[in-house]
Amino acid sequence: MKTYPLDKVYRLIEPGPVLLVTTADAKGAANVMTASWVVMMDFTPPLIGLSLGPWNHSYAVLRSTKECVIAIPGVDLISRVVAIGNCSGADADKFAKFKLTALPAGKVHAPLVAECLHNLECRVVDARMVGKYNLWVLEAVAAWENPERKERRIFHAHGNGIFHVQGRTHDLQKEMTRWQEFVD
Amino acid sequence: MKTYPLDKVYRLIEPGPVLLVTTADAKGAANVMTASWVVMMDFTPPLIGLSLGPWNHSYAVLRSTKECVIAIPGVDLISRVVAIGNCSGADADKFAKFKLTALPAGKVHAPLVAECLHNLECRVVDARMVGKYNLWVLEAVAAWENPERKERRIFHAHGNGIFHVQGRTHDLQKEMTRWQEFVD
């Protein structure tokens, strides 16, 4: 795993991929869930909005530990990611069940997912929107890239079991007058 | 334009496409901007979180009218969408400049964009996160589909002028045990 620059975290979240979110409880038991209601909220420090509600087994652990890892899977993991999204950590050790490798993170207790392209270590910085909207404001405090994964394409959820894979790249850098941000 | 069911709005936003956002001021002057920091927050009524800050020309109008339209462009519009994201409504009538057709909406004063695949008429329902995070909670109150557009693929922003187009579809409906939502 290589470190990934925090000021480029927005480039991983802004495309809107399906994500994994890991947590670890006070005894060190890890869980992993699937998420795709996620949004960038600021560049630096990188703030990320994550929708995660009481119906999720990870909710109580996130609320008590205030830590999680957001991991970005390539499309080679799509079947496992969907299956992870269809069972509960209340019933199964999902790292074992889905043959994912939990690696220790640097700054949080939640584990990294070795098989993912990128991992973002996150701390909850604002939980005031959780009661009404189940929206957690996270700060990414460390980020990692796995350069050894051959399948680099991410994938997107359309609901109802339909997904699409990252297709052809359009490089419009020359058409951008500002380097990273849309204006209006 | 055909009506599109409100309970399926999440299927348009969850994939994370690059979007257009339109507003109209009290005199009826319309503006359009590019956005990609957008997230689903609830299914029904469909709630959408939109990051839109004071640096955006649309900000003051959104704050005063509390209405906007989110329009979802196909990749045939990518050059125009990027160009819209690189100039300001303070300097130009962007509907005229980029040859987009503003159509009257049904429930809000902001216009629909005829050339887009879908249009969501939105009202601001919570502005309490705007001061700190520039995050507006919108409710989609009407939705439209343009079935005549031949190019149906959406596209995604990676920052720095890099985009990718919707690629191959994976239908994993048979692997889903719940019809629309991930659990953990």
Short mmCIF file of N, CA and C in Angstrom, two decimals, chain A residues 70-174:
data_model
loop_
_atom_site.label_atom_id
_atom_site.label_comp_id
_atom_site.label_asym_id
_atom_site.label_seq_id
_atom_site.Cartn_x
_atom_site.Cartn_y
_atom_site.Cartn_z
N ILE A 70 -13.27 4.03 4.45
CA ILE A 70 -13.97 3.93 3.17
C ILE A 70 -13.00 3.30 2.18
N ALA A 71 -13.40 2.17 1.60
CA ALA A 71 -12.54 1.45 0.66
C ALA A 71 -13.21 1.43 -0.71
N ILE A 72 -12.42 1.61 -1.75
CA ILE A 72 -12.96 1.72 -3.12
C ILE A 72 -12.59 0.47 -3.90
N PRO A 73 -13.60 -0.36 -4.20
CA PRO A 73 -13.32 -1.63 -4.89
C PRO A 73 -13.28 -1.46 -6.40
N GLY A 74 -12.44 -2.23 -7.05
CA GLY A 74 -12.50 -2.37 -8.49
C GLY A 74 -13.62 -3.31 -8.88
N VAL A 75 -13.95 -3.33 -10.16
CA VAL A 75 -15.10 -4.12 -10.61
C VAL A 75 -14.85 -5.63 -10.49
N ASP A 76 -13.59 -6.03 -10.32
CA ASP A 76 -13.31 -7.46 -10.08
C ASP A 76 -13.97 -7.94 -8.78
N LEU A 77 -14.30 -7.01 -7.88
CA LEU A 77 -14.93 -7.38 -6.61
C LEU A 77 -16.45 -7.24 -6.64
N ILE A 78 -17.05 -6.96 -7.81
CA ILE A 78 -18.47 -6.56 -7.81
C ILE A 78 -19.39 -7.60 -7.18
N SER A 79 -19.18 -8.88 -7.44
CA SER A 79 -20.09 -9.88 -6.87
C SER A 79 -19.97 -9.91 -5.35
N ARG A 80 -18.74 -9.81 -4.85
CA ARG A 80 -18.56 -9.80 -3.40
C ARG A 80 -19.15 -8.54 -2.78
N VAL A 81 -18.97 -7.41 -3.44
CA VAL A 81 -19.49 -6.14 -2.90
C VAL A 81 -21.01 -6.17 -2.82
N VAL A 82 -21.65 -6.74 -3.84
CA VAL A 82 -23.12 -6.83 -3.82
C VAL A 82 -23.56 -7.82 -2.74
N ALA A 83 -22.86 -8.93 -2.62
CA ALA A 83 -23.21 -9.92 -1.59
C ALA A 83 -23.01 -9.32 -0.19
N ILE A 84 -21.96 -8.55 -0.01
CA ILE A 84 -21.72 -7.87 1.27
C ILE A 84 -22.88 -6.93 1.59
N GLY A 85 -23.43 -6.33 0.53
CA GLY A 85 -24.55 -5.42 0.71
C GLY A 85 -25.87 -6.13 0.96
N ASN A 86 -25.86 -7.44 0.91
CA ASN A 86 -27.08 -8.22 1.08
C ASN A 86 -27.06 -9.17 2.26
N CYS A 87 -26.13 -8.97 3.19
CA CYS A 87 -26.17 -9.74 4.43
C CYS A 87 -25.69 -8.83 5.54
N SER A 88 -25.91 -9.25 6.78
CA SER A 88 -25.64 -8.38 7.92
C SER A 88 -24.47 -8.89 8.74
N GLY A 89 -23.65 -7.95 9.21
CA GLY A 89 -22.58 -8.28 10.15
C GLY A 89 -23.11 -8.84 11.46
N ALA A 90 -24.42 -8.70 11.68
CA ALA A 90 -25.01 -9.32 12.88
C ALA A 90 -25.01 -10.84 12.75
N ASP A 91 -24.99 -11.33 11.51
CA ASP A 91 -25.12 -12.77 11.27
C ASP A 91 -23.81 -13.44 10.85
N ALA A 92 -22.83 -12.66 10.40
CA ALA A 92 -21.65 -13.28 9.79
C ALA A 92 -20.42 -12.40 9.97
N ASP A 93 -19.24 -13.04 10.04
CA ASP A 93 -17.97 -12.33 9.92
C ASP A 93 -17.74 -12.15 8.42
N LYS A 94 -18.04 -10.96 7.94
CA LYS A 94 -18.07 -10.79 6.48
C LYS A 94 -16.66 -10.76 5.87
N PHE A 95 -15.64 -10.35 6.63
CA PHE A 95 -14.28 -10.45 6.09
C PHE A 95 -13.95 -11.92 5.79
N ALA A 96 -14.30 -12.81 6.72
CA ALA A 96 -14.02 -14.23 6.51
C ALA A 96 -14.91 -14.80 5.41
N LYS A 97 -16.21 -14.50 5.50
CA LYS A 97 -17.17 -15.07 4.56
C LYS A 97 -16.83 -14.71 3.11
N PHE A 98 -16.38 -13.48 2.89
CA PHE A 98 -16.12 -13.02 1.52
C PHE A 98 -14.64 -12.97 1.17
N LYS A 99 -13.83 -13.59 2.03
CA LYS A 99 -12.39 -13.71 1.75
C LYS A 99 -11.74 -12.36 1.43
N LEU A 100 -12.01 -11.40 2.31
CA LEU A 100 -11.34 -10.11 2.22
C LEU A 100 -10.29 -10.02 3.33
N THR A 101 -9.21 -9.31 3.03
CA THR A 101 -8.10 -9.21 3.96
C THR A 101 -8.14 -7.89 4.71
N ALA A 102 -8.33 -7.96 6.03
CA ALA A 102 -8.34 -6.75 6.86
C ALA A 102 -6.91 -6.41 7.25
N LEU A 103 -6.45 -5.23 6.86
CA LEU A 103 -5.11 -4.77 7.23
C LEU A 103 -5.23 -3.67 8.28
N PRO A 104 -4.28 -3.60 9.21
CA PRO A 104 -4.35 -2.51 10.19
C PRO A 104 -4.17 -1.15 9.51
N ALA A 105 -5.00 -0.19 9.92
CA ALA A 105 -4.86 1.18 9.43
C ALA A 105 -3.82 1.90 10.29
N GLY A 106 -3.49 3.14 9.91
CA GLY A 106 -2.48 3.87 10.66
C GLY A 106 -3.06 4.73 11.77
N LYS A 107 -4.22 5.35 11.50
CA LYS A 107 -4.74 6.35 12.43
C LYS A 107 -6.08 5.99 13.04
N VAL A 108 -6.72 4.94 12.53
CA VAL A 108 -8.02 4.54 13.08
C VAL A 108 -7.99 3.03 13.35
N HIS A 109 -8.95 2.56 14.14
CA HIS A 109 -8.98 1.14 14.48
C HIS A 109 -9.70 0.31 13.42
N ALA A 110 -10.54 0.93 12.62
CA ALA A 110 -11.21 0.20 11.54
C ALA A 110 -10.14 -0.27 10.54
N PRO A 111 -10.34 -1.46 9.96
CA PRO A 111 -9.31 -2.00 9.07
C PRO A 111 -9.39 -1.50 7.63
N LEU A 112 -8.25 -1.50 6.96
CA LEU A 112 -8.21 -1.32 5.51
C LEU A 112 -8.62 -2.63 4.84
N VAL A 113 -9.09 -2.54 3.61
CA VAL A 113 -9.42 -3.73 2.81
C VAL A 113 -8.33 -3.89 1.75
N ALA A 114 -7.50 -4.90 1.93
CA ALA A 114 -6.31 -5.05 1.07
C ALA A 114 -6.67 -5.16 -0.40
N GLU A 115 -7.82 -5.78 -0.70
CA GLU A 115 -8.20 -6.04 -2.10
C GLU A 115 -8.74 -4.81 -2.82
N CYS A 116 -8.92 -3.70 -2.11
CA CYS A 116 -9.48 -2.51 -2.76
C CYS A 116 -8.40 -1.64 -3.40
N LEU A 117 -8.82 -0.76 -4.28
CA LEU A 117 -7.90 0.12 -4.98
C LEU A 117 -7.37 1.23 -4.07
N HIS A 118 -8.25 1.77 -3.27
CA HIS A 118 -7.89 2.84 -2.34
C HIS A 118 -8.61 2.62 -1.02
N ASN A 119 -8.00 3.10 0.04
CA ASN A 119 -8.62 3.08 1.37
C ASN A 119 -8.46 4.45 2.00
N LEU A 120 -9.52 4.95 2.60
CA LEU A 120 -9.52 6.26 3.26
C LEU A 120 -9.83 6.07 4.73
N GLU A 121 -8.88 6.40 5.58
CA GLU A 121 -9.12 6.32 7.02
C GLU A 121 -9.90 7.57 7.43
N CYS A 122 -11.03 7.36 8.09
CA CYS A 122 -11.94 8.49 8.35
C CYS A 122 -12.32 8.59 9.83
N ARG A 123 -12.45 9.84 10.29
CA ARG A 123 -13.00 10.11 11.61
C ARG A 123 -14.27 10.94 11.47
N VAL A 124 -15.26 10.66 12.31
CA VAL A 124 -16.48 11.46 12.33
C VAL A 124 -16.15 12.83 12.90
N VAL A 125 -16.44 13.88 12.15
CA VAL A 125 -16.20 15.23 12.66
C VAL A 125 -17.50 15.98 12.95
N ASP A 126 -18.63 15.46 12.48
CA ASP A 126 -19.90 16.13 12.76
C ASP A 126 -21.02 15.09 12.64
N ALA A 127 -21.73 14.88 13.73
CA ALA A 127 -22.83 13.90 13.73
C ALA A 127 -24.18 14.58 13.91
N ARG A 128 -24.22 15.89 13.70
CA ARG A 128 -25.48 16.61 13.96
C ARG A 128 -26.57 16.32 12.94
N MET A 129 -26.17 15.80 11.76
CA MET A 129 -27.17 15.49 10.73
C MET A 129 -27.59 14.03 10.76
N VAL A 130 -27.07 13.28 11.73
CA VAL A 130 -27.36 11.85 11.79
C VAL A 130 -28.79 11.60 12.26
N GLY A 131 -29.22 12.34 13.27
CA GLY A 131 -30.56 12.12 13.82
C GLY A 131 -31.64 12.28 12.76
N LYS A 132 -31.56 13.34 11.98
CA LYS A 132 -32.61 13.60 11.00
C LYS A 132 -32.37 12.92 9.65
N TYR A 133 -31.08 12.89 9.21
CA TYR A 133 -30.80 12.44 7.84
C TYR A 133 -29.88 11.22 7.75
N ASN A 134 -29.41 10.69 8.89
CA ASN A 134 -28.44 9.59 8.87
C ASN A 134 -27.18 9.95 8.08
N LEU A 135 -26.85 11.25 8.06
CA LEU A 135 -25.69 11.71 7.29
C LEU A 135 -24.54 12.06 8.25
N TRP A 136 -23.44 11.34 8.09
CA TRP A 136 -22.24 11.54 8.91
C TRP A 136 -21.24 12.37 8.12
N VAL A 137 -20.69 13.39 8.77
CA VAL A 137 -19.60 14.13 8.14
C VAL A 137 -18.28 13.53 8.63
N LEU A 138 -17.52 13.00 7.68
CA LEU A 138 -16.25 12.34 7.98
C LEU A 138 -15.10 13.18 7.47
N GLU A 139 -13.98 13.15 8.19
CA GLU A 139 -12.75 13.71 7.64
C GLU A 139 -11.81 12.56 7.31
N ALA A 140 -11.30 12.53 6.09
CA ALA A 140 -10.28 11.54 5.73
C ALA A 140 -8.96 12.01 6.32
N VAL A 141 -8.38 11.20 7.21
CA VAL A 141 -7.15 11.59 7.91
C VAL A 141 -5.93 10.86 7.38
N ALA A 142 -6.14 9.84 6.57
CA ALA A 142 -5.04 9.15 5.89
C ALA A 142 -5.64 8.44 4.69
N ALA A 143 -4.85 8.29 3.64
CA ALA A 143 -5.36 7.65 2.42
C ALA A 143 -4.27 6.77 1.82
N TRP A 144 -4.72 5.67 1.22
CA TRP A 144 -3.81 4.63 0.71
C TRP A 144 -4.23 4.19 -0.68
N GLU A 145 -3.23 3.84 -1.46
CA GLU A 145 -3.48 3.29 -2.79
C GLU A 145 -2.82 1.93 -2.88
N ASN A 146 -3.52 0.99 -3.53
CA ASN A 146 -2.93 -0.32 -3.80
C ASN A 146 -2.59 -0.37 -5.28
N PRO A 147 -1.32 -0.11 -5.62
CA PRO A 147 -0.96 -0.01 -7.05
C PRO A 147 -0.87 -1.38 -7.71
N GLU A 148 -0.97 -2.45 -6.93
CA GLU A 148 -0.79 -3.79 -7.50
C GLU A 148 -2.06 -4.38 -8.09
N ARG A 149 -3.22 -3.78 -7.79
CA ARG A 149 -4.45 -4.31 -8.36
C ARG A 149 -4.45 -4.05 -9.86
N LYS A 150 -4.70 -5.08 -10.62
CA LYS A 150 -4.67 -4.91 -12.08
C LYS A 150 -5.95 -4.28 -12.59
N GLU A 151 -7.09 -4.67 -12.00
CA GLU A 151 -8.39 -4.12 -12.45
C GLU A 151 -8.59 -2.78 -11.75
N ARG A 152 -8.48 -1.69 -12.49
CA ARG A 152 -8.54 -0.34 -11.90
C ARG A 152 -9.90 0.32 -12.10
N ARG A 153 -10.82 -0.34 -12.82
CA ARG A 153 -12.12 0.30 -13.09
C ARG A 153 -13.04 0.22 -11.88
N ILE A 154 -13.65 1.34 -11.54
CA ILE A 154 -14.64 1.38 -10.47
C ILE A 154 -16.02 1.06 -11.07
N PHE A 155 -17.04 1.00 -10.21
CA PHE A 155 -18.39 0.75 -10.72
C PHE A 155 -19.42 1.51 -9.91
N HIS A 156 -20.61 1.64 -10.51
CA HIS A 156 -21.64 2.55 -10.02
C HIS A 156 -22.96 1.81 -9.87
N ALA A 157 -23.76 2.20 -8.87
CA ALA A 157 -25.04 1.54 -8.61
C ALA A 157 -26.20 2.36 -9.17
N HIS A 158 -27.12 1.67 -9.84
CA HIS A 158 -28.36 2.29 -10.32
C HIS A 158 -29.57 1.82 -9.54
N GLY A 159 -29.35 1.11 -8.43
CA GLY A 159 -30.46 0.55 -7.67
C GLY A 159 -30.97 -0.72 -8.32
N ASN A 160 -31.72 -1.51 -7.51
CA ASN A 160 -32.40 -2.69 -8.03
C ASN A 160 -31.45 -3.70 -8.67
N GLY A 161 -30.20 -3.76 -8.19
CA GLY A 161 -29.26 -4.76 -8.68
C GLY A 161 -28.59 -4.44 -10.00
N ILE A 162 -28.79 -3.22 -10.49
CA ILE A 162 -28.18 -2.81 -11.75
C ILE A 162 -26.95 -1.92 -11.46
N PHE A 163 -25.86 -2.23 -12.13
CA PHE A 163 -24.62 -1.49 -11.95
C PHE A 163 -24.03 -1.17 -13.32
N HIS A 164 -23.19 -0.15 -13.38
CA HIS A 164 -22.40 -0.01 -14.59
C HIS A 164 -20.93 0.21 -14.23
N VAL A 165 -20.10 -0.27 -15.12
CA VAL A 165 -18.66 -0.22 -14.93
C VAL A 165 -18.13 1.07 -15.55
N GLN A 166 -17.04 1.56 -15.00
CA GLN A 166 -16.33 2.70 -15.58
C GLN A 166 -15.98 2.41 -17.04
N GLY A 167 -16.43 3.29 -17.93
CA GLY A 167 -16.13 3.13 -19.35
C GLY A 167 -14.99 4.03 -19.80
N ARG A 168 -15.08 4.46 -21.02
CA ARG A 168 -14.01 5.22 -21.66
C ARG A 168 -13.73 6.55 -20.94
N THR A 169 -12.47 6.90 -20.87
CA THR A 169 -12.06 8.16 -20.24
C THR A 169 -12.09 9.30 -21.25
N HIS A 170 -12.60 10.46 -20.82
CA HIS A 170 -12.52 11.69 -21.60
C HIS A 170 -11.58 12.64 -20.86
N ASP A 171 -10.52 13.05 -21.52
CA ASP A 171 -9.58 14.00 -20.91
C ASP A 171 -9.89 15.38 -21.47
N LEU A 172 -10.56 16.20 -20.67
CA LEU A 172 -10.93 17.56 -21.09
C LEU A 172 -10.12 18.59 -20.33
N GLN A 173 -8.92 18.22 -19.90
CA GLN A 173 -8.10 19.15 -19.13
C GLN A 173 -7.86 20.45 -19.88
N LYS A 174 -7.69 20.34 -21.19
CA LYS A 174 -7.41 21.56 -21.97
C LYS A 174 -8.61 22.49 -22.00
#
